[in-house]
PDB file of C-alpha atoms in Angstrom:
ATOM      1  CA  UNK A   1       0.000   0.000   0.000  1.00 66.00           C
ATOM      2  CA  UNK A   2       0.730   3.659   0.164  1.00 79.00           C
ATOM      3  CA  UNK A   3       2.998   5.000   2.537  1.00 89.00           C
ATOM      4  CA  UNK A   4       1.753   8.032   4.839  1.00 93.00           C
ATOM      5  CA  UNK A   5       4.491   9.542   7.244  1.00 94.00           C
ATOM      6  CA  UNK A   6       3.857  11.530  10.728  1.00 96.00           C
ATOM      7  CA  UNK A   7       6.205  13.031  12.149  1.00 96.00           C
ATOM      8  CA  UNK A   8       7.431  13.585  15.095  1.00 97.00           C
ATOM      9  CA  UNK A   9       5.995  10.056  16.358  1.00 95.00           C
ATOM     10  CA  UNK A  10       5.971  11.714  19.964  1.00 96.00           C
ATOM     11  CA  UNK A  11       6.357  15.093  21.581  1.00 97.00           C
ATOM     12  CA  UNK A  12       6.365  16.818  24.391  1.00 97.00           C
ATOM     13  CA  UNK A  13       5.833  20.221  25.166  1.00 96.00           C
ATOM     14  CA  UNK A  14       5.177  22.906  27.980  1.00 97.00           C
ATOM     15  CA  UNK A  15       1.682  24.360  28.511  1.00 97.00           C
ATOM     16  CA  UNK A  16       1.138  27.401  26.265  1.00 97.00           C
ATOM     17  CA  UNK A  17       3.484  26.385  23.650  1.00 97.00           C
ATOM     18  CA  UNK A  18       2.183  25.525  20.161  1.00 97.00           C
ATOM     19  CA  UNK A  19       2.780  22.182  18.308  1.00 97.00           C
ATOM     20  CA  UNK A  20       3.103  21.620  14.829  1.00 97.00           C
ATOM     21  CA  UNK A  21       2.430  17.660  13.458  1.00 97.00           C
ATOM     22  CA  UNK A  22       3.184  16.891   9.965  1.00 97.00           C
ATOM     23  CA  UNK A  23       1.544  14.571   7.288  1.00 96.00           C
ATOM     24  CA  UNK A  24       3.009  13.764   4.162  1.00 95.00           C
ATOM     25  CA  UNK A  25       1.686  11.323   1.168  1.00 93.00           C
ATOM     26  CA  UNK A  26       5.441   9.802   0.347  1.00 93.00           C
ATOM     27  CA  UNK A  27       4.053   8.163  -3.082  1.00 89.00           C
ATOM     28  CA  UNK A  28       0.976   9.630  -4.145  1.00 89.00           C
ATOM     29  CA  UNK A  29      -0.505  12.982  -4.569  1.00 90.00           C
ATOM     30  CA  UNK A  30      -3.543  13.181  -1.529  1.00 88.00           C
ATOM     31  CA  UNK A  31      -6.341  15.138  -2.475  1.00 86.00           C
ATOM     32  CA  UNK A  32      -7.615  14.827   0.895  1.00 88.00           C
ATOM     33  CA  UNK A  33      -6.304  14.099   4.491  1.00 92.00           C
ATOM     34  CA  UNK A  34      -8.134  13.359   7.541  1.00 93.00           C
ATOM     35  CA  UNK A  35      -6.726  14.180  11.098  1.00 95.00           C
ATOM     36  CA  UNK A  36      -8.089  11.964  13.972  1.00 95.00           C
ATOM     37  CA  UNK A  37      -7.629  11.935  17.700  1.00 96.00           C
ATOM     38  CA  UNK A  38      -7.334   9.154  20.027  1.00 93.00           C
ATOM     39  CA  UNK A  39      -7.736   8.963  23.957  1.00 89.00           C
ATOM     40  CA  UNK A  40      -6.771   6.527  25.521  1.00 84.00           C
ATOM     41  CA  UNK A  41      -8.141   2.673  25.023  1.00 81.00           C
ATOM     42  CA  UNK A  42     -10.804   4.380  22.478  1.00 85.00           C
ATOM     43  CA  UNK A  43     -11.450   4.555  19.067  1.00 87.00           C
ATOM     44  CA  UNK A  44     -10.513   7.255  16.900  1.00 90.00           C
ATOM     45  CA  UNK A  45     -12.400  10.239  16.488  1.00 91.00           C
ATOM     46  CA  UNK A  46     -12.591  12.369  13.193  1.00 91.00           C
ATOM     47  CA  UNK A  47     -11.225  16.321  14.040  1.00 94.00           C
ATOM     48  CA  UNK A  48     -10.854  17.735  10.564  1.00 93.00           C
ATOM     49  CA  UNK A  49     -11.165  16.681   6.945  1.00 90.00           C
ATOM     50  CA  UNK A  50      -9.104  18.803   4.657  1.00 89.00           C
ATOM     51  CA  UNK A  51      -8.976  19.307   0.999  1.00 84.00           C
ATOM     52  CA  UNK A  52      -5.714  20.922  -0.471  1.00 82.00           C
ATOM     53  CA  UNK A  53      -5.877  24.505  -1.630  1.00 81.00           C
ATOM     54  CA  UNK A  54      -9.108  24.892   0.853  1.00 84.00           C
ATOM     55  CA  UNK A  55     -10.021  25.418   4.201  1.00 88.00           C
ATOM     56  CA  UNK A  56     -10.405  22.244   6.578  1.00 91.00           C
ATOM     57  CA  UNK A  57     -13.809  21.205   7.883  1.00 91.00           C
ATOM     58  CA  UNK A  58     -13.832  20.603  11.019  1.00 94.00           C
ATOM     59  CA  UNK A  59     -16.217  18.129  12.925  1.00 92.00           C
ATOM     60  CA  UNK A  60     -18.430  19.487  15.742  1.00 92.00           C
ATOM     61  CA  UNK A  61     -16.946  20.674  19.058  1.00 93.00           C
ATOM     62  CA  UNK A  62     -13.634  20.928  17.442  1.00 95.00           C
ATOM     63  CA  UNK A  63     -11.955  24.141  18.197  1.00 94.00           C
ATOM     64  CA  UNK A  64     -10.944  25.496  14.841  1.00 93.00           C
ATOM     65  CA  UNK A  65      -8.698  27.854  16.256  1.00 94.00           C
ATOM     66  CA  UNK A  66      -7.123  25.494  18.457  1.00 96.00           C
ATOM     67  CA  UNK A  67      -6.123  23.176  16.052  1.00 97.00           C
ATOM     68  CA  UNK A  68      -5.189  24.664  13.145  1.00 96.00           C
ATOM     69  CA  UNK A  69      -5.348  22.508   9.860  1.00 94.00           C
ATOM     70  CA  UNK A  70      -2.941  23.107   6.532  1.00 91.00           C
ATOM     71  CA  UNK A  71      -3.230  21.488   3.609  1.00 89.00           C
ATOM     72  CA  UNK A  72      -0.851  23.776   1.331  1.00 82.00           C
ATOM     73  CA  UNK A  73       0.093  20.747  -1.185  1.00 89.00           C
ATOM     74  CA  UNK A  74      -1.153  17.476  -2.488  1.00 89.00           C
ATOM     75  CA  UNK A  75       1.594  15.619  -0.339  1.00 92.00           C
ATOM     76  CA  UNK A  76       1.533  17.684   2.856  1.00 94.00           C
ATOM     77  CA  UNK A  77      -0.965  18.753   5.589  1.00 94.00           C
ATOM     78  CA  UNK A  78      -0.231  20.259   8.772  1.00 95.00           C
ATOM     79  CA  UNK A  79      -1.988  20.349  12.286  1.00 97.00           C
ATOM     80  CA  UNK A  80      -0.781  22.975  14.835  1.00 97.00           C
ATOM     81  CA  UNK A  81      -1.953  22.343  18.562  1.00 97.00           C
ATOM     82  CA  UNK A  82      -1.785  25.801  19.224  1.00 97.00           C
ATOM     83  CA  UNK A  83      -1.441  27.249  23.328  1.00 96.00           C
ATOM     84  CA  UNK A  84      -1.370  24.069  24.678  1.00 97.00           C
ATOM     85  CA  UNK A  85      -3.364  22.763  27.275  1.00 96.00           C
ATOM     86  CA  UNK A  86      -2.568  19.138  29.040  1.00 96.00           C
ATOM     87  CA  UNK A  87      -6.166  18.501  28.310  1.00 95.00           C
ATOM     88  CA  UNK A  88      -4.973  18.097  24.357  1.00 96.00           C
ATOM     89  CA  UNK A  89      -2.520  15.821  25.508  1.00 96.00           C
ATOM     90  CA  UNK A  90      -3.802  12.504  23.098  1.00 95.00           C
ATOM     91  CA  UNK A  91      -2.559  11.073  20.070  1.00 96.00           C
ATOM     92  CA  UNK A  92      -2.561  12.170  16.784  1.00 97.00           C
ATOM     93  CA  UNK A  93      -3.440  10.009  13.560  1.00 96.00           C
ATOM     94  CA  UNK A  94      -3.251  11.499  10.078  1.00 95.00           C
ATOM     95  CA  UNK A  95      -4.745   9.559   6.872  1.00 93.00           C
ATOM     96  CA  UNK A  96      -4.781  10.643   2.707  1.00 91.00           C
ATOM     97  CA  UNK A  97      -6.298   9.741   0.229  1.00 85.00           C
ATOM     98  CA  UNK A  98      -5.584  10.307  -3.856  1.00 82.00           C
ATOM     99  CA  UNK A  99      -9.488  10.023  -4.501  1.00 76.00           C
ATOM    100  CA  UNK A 100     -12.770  10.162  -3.475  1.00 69.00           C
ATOM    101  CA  UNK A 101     -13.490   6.573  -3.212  1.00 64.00           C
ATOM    102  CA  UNK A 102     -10.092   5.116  -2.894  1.00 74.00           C
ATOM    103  CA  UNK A 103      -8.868   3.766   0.030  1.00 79.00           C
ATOM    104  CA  UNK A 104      -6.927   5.892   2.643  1.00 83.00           C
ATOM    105  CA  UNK A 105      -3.507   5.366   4.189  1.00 89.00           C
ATOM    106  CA  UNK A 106      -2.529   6.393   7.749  1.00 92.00           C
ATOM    107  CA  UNK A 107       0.228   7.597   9.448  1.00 93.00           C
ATOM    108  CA  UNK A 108       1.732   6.162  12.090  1.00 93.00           C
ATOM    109  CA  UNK A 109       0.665   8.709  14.704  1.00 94.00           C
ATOM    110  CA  UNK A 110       1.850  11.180  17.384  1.00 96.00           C
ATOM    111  CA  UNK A 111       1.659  10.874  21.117  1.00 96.00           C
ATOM    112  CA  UNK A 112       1.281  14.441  22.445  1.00 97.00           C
ATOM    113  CA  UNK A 113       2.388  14.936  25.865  1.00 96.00           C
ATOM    114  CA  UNK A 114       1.324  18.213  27.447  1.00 97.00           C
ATOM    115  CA  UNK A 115       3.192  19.072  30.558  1.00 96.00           C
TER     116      UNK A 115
ATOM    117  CA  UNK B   1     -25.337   9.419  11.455  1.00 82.00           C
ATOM    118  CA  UNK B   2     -23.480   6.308  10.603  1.00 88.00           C
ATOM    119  CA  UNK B   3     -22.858   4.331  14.213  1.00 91.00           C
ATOM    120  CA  UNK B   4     -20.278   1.441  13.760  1.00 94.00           C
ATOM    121  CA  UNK B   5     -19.946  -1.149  17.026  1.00 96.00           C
ATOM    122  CA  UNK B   6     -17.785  -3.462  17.463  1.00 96.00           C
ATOM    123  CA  UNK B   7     -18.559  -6.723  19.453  1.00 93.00           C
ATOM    124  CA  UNK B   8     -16.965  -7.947  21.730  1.00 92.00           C
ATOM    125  CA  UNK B   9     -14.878  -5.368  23.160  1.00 94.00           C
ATOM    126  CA  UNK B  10     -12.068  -7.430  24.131  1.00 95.00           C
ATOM    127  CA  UNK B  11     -11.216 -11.160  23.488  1.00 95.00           C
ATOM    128  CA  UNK B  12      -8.729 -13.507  25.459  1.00 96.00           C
ATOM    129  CA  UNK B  13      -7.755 -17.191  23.448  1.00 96.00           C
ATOM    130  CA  UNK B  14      -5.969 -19.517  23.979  1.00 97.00           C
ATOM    131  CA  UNK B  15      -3.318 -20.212  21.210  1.00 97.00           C
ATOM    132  CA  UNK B  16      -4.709 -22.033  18.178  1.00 97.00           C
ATOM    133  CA  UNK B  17      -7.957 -20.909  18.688  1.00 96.00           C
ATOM    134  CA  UNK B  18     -10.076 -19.720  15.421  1.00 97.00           C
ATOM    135  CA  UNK B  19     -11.986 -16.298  16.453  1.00 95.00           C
ATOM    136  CA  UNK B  20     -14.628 -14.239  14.717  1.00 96.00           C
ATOM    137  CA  UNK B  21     -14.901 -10.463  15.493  1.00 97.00           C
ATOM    138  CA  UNK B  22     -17.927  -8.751  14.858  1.00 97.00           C
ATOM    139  CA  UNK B  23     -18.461  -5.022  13.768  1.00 97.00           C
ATOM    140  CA  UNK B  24     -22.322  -3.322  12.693  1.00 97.00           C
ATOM    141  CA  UNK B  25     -23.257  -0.535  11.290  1.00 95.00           C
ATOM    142  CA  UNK B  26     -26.053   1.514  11.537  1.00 94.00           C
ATOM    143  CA  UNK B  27     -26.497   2.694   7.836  1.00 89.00           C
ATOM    144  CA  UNK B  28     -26.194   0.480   4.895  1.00 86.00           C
ATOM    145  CA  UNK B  29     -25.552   3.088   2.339  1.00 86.00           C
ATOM    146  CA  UNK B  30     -21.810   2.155   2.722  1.00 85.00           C
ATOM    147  CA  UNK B  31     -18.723   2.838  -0.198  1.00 82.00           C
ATOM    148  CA  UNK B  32     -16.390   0.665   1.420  1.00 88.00           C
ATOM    149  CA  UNK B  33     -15.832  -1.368   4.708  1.00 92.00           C
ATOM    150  CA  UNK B  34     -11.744  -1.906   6.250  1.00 93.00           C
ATOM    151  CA  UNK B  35     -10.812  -3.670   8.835  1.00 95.00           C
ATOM    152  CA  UNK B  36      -7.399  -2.133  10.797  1.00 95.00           C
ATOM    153  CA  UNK B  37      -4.974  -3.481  13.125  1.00 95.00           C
ATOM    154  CA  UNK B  38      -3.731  -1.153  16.076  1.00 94.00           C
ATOM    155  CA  UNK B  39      -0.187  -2.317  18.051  1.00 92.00           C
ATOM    156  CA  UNK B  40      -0.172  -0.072  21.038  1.00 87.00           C
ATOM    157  CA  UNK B  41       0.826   3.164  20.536  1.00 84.00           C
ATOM    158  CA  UNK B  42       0.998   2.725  17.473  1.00 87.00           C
ATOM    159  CA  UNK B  43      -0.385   3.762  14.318  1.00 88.00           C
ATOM    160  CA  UNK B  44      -3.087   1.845  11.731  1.00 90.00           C
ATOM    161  CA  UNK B  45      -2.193  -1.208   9.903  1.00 90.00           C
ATOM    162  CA  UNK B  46      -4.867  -1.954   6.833  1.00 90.00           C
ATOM    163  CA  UNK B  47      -5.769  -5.529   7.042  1.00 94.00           C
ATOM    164  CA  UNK B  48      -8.616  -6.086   4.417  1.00 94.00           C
ATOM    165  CA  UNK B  49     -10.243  -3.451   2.212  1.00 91.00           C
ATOM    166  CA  UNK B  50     -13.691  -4.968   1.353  1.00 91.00           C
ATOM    167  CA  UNK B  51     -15.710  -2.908  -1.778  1.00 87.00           C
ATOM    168  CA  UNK B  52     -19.151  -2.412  -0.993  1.00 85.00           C
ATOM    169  CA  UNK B  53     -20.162  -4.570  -3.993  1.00 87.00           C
ATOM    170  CA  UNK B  54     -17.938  -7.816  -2.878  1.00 91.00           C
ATOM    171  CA  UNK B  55     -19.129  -9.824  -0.151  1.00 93.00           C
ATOM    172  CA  UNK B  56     -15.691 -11.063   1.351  1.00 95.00           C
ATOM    173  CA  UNK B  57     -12.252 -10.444   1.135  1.00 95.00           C
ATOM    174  CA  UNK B  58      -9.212 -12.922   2.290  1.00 96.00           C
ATOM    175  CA  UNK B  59      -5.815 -12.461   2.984  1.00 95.00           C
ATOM    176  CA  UNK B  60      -3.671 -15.335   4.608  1.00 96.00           C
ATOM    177  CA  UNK B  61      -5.169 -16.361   7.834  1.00 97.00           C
ATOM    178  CA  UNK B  62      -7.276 -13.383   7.739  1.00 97.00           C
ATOM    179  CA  UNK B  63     -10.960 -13.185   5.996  1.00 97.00           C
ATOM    180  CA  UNK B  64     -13.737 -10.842   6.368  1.00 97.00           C
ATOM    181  CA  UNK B  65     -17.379 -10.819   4.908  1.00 96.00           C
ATOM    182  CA  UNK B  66     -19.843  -7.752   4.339  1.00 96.00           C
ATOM    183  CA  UNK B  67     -23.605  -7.962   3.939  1.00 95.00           C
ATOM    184  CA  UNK B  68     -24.335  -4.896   3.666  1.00 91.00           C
ATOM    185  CA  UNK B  69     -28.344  -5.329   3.687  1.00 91.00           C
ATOM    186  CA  UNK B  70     -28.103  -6.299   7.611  1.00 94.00           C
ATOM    187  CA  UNK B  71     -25.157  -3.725   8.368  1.00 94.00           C
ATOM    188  CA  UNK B  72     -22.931  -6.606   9.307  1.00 96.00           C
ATOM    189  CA  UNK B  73     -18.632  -7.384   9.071  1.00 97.00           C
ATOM    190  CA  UNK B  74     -17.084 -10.138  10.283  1.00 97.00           C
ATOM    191  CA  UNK B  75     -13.482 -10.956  10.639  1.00 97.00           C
ATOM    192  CA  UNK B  76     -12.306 -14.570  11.078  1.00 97.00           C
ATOM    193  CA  UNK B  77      -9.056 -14.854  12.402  1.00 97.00           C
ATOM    194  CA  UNK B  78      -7.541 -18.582  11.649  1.00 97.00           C
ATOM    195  CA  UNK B  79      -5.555 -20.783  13.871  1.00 97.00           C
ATOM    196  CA  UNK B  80      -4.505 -17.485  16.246  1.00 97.00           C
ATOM    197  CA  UNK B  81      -0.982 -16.904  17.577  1.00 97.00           C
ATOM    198  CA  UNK B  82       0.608 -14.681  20.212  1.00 97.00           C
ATOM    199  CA  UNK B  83       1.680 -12.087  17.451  1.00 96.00           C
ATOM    200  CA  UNK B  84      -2.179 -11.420  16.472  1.00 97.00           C
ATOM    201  CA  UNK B  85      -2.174  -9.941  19.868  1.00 97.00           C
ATOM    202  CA  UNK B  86      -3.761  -6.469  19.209  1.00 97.00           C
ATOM    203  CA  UNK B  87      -7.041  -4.262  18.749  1.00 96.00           C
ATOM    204  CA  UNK B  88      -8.819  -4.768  15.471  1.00 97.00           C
ATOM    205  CA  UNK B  89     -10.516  -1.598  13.889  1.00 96.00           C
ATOM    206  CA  UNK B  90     -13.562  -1.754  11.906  1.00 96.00           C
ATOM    207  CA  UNK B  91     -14.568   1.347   9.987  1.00 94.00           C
ATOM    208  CA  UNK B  92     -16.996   2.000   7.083  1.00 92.00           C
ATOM    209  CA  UNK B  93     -16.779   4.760   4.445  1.00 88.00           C
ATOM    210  CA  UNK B  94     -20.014   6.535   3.819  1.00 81.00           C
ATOM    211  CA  UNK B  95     -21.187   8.221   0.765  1.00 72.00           C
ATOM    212  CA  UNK B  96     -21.509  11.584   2.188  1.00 56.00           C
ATOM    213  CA  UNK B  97     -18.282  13.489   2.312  1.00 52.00           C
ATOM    214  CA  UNK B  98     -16.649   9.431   1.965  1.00 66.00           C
ATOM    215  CA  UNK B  99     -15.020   9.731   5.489  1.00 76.00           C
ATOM    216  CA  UNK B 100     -14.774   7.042   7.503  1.00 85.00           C
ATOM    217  CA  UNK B 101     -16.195   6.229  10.373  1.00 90.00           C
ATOM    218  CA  UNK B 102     -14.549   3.693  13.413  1.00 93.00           C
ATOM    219  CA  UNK B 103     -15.694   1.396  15.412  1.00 94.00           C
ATOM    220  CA  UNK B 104     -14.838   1.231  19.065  1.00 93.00           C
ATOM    221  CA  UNK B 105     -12.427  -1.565  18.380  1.00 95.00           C
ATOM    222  CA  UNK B 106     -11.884  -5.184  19.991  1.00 96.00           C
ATOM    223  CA  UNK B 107      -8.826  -5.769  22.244  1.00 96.00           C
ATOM    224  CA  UNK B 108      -7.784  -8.997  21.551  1.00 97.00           C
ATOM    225  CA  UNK B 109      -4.915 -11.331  23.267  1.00 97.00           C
ATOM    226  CA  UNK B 110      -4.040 -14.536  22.013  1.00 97.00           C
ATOM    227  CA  UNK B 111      -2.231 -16.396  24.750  1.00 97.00           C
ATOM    228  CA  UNK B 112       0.589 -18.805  24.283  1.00 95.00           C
TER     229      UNK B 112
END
């Protein structure tokens, strides 16, 4: 399959401090990337969907300010954790996609540690 | 809104053992079903990528079947071993905006 890469894998970070995670498509041009979050010993849970050269859409009681979403080229989106809280402390899971339709590849994901 | 369960939460076997996890969804106007394997902390693994038009898909020890009319996915897991340890992901892509939507996993251990 496809190969989507995170990175960092894990971070930590003082309270207040922003956070920037990085997704990039290594073999295939993504149309669209998904950014999930994931508590602990639960499922993941869709935060944003964004389309490249447009502004994310972000799922309901997701802070679009908070977590800012980039999606400047078809291999790259962004997601800043901006000011911190240890509440956001979670991890992280990116996924593209080339199509609408065709199957999506994830990252392998980044533990956030807020201290 | 599409609701996907998984059933059971988590499974303990012993070694050997053949298992069938079960995942349902609420609305059968599905594109695609996958099945995902999570080490923890770790990211997604794709197991099986089942179209909405087949009704099973196999891959080494590993099948899974779709009927789509009852909003039902197995996955049979053959002859377990110790490295299957893991949770298993079922999540369904829906025709509106195509996103996909998980399940809440099951948390399996295969014992040796």
């Amino acid at each position: 399959g496809a190969v989507v890469s995170q990175h960092p894998s894990r971070v930590i970070c003082k309270s207040g401090t922003s956070v920037k995670i990085e997704c990039r498509s290594l073999d295939f041009q993504a149309t669209t990337m998904f950014w999930y979050r994931q508590f602990p010993k639960q499922s993941l849970m869709l935060m944003a969907t964004s389309n490249e050269g447009s502004k994310a859409t972000y799922e309901q009681g997701v802070e679009k300010d908070k977590f800012l979403i980039n999606h400047a080229s078809l291999t790259l989106s962004t997601l800043t954790v901006t000011s911190a809280h240890p509440e956001d402390s979670s991890f992280y899971i990116c996924s593209a996609r080339e199509n609408q339709g065709t199957e999506a590849f994830f990252g392998q994901g980044t533990r956030l540690t807020v201290v | 809104k599409q609701e996907v369960t998984q059933i059971p939460a988590a499974l303990s076997v012993p070694e050997g053992e053949n298992l069938v996890l079960n995942c349902s969804f609420t609305d059968s106007a599905i594109y695609n079903l996958q099945w995902f394997r999570q080490d923890p902390g770790k990211g997604l693994t794709s197991l099986l990528l089942i179209q909405s038009s087949q009704r099973e898909q196999t891959s080494g020890r590993l099948n899974a079947s779709l009927d789509k009319s009852s909003g039902r996915s197995t996955l049979y897991i053959a002859a377990s071993q110790p490295g299957d340890s893991a949770t298993y992901l079922c999540a369904v892509y829906g025709y509106a905006g195509n996103m996909l939507t998980f399940g809440g996993g099951t948390r399996l251990m295969v014992k040796p």
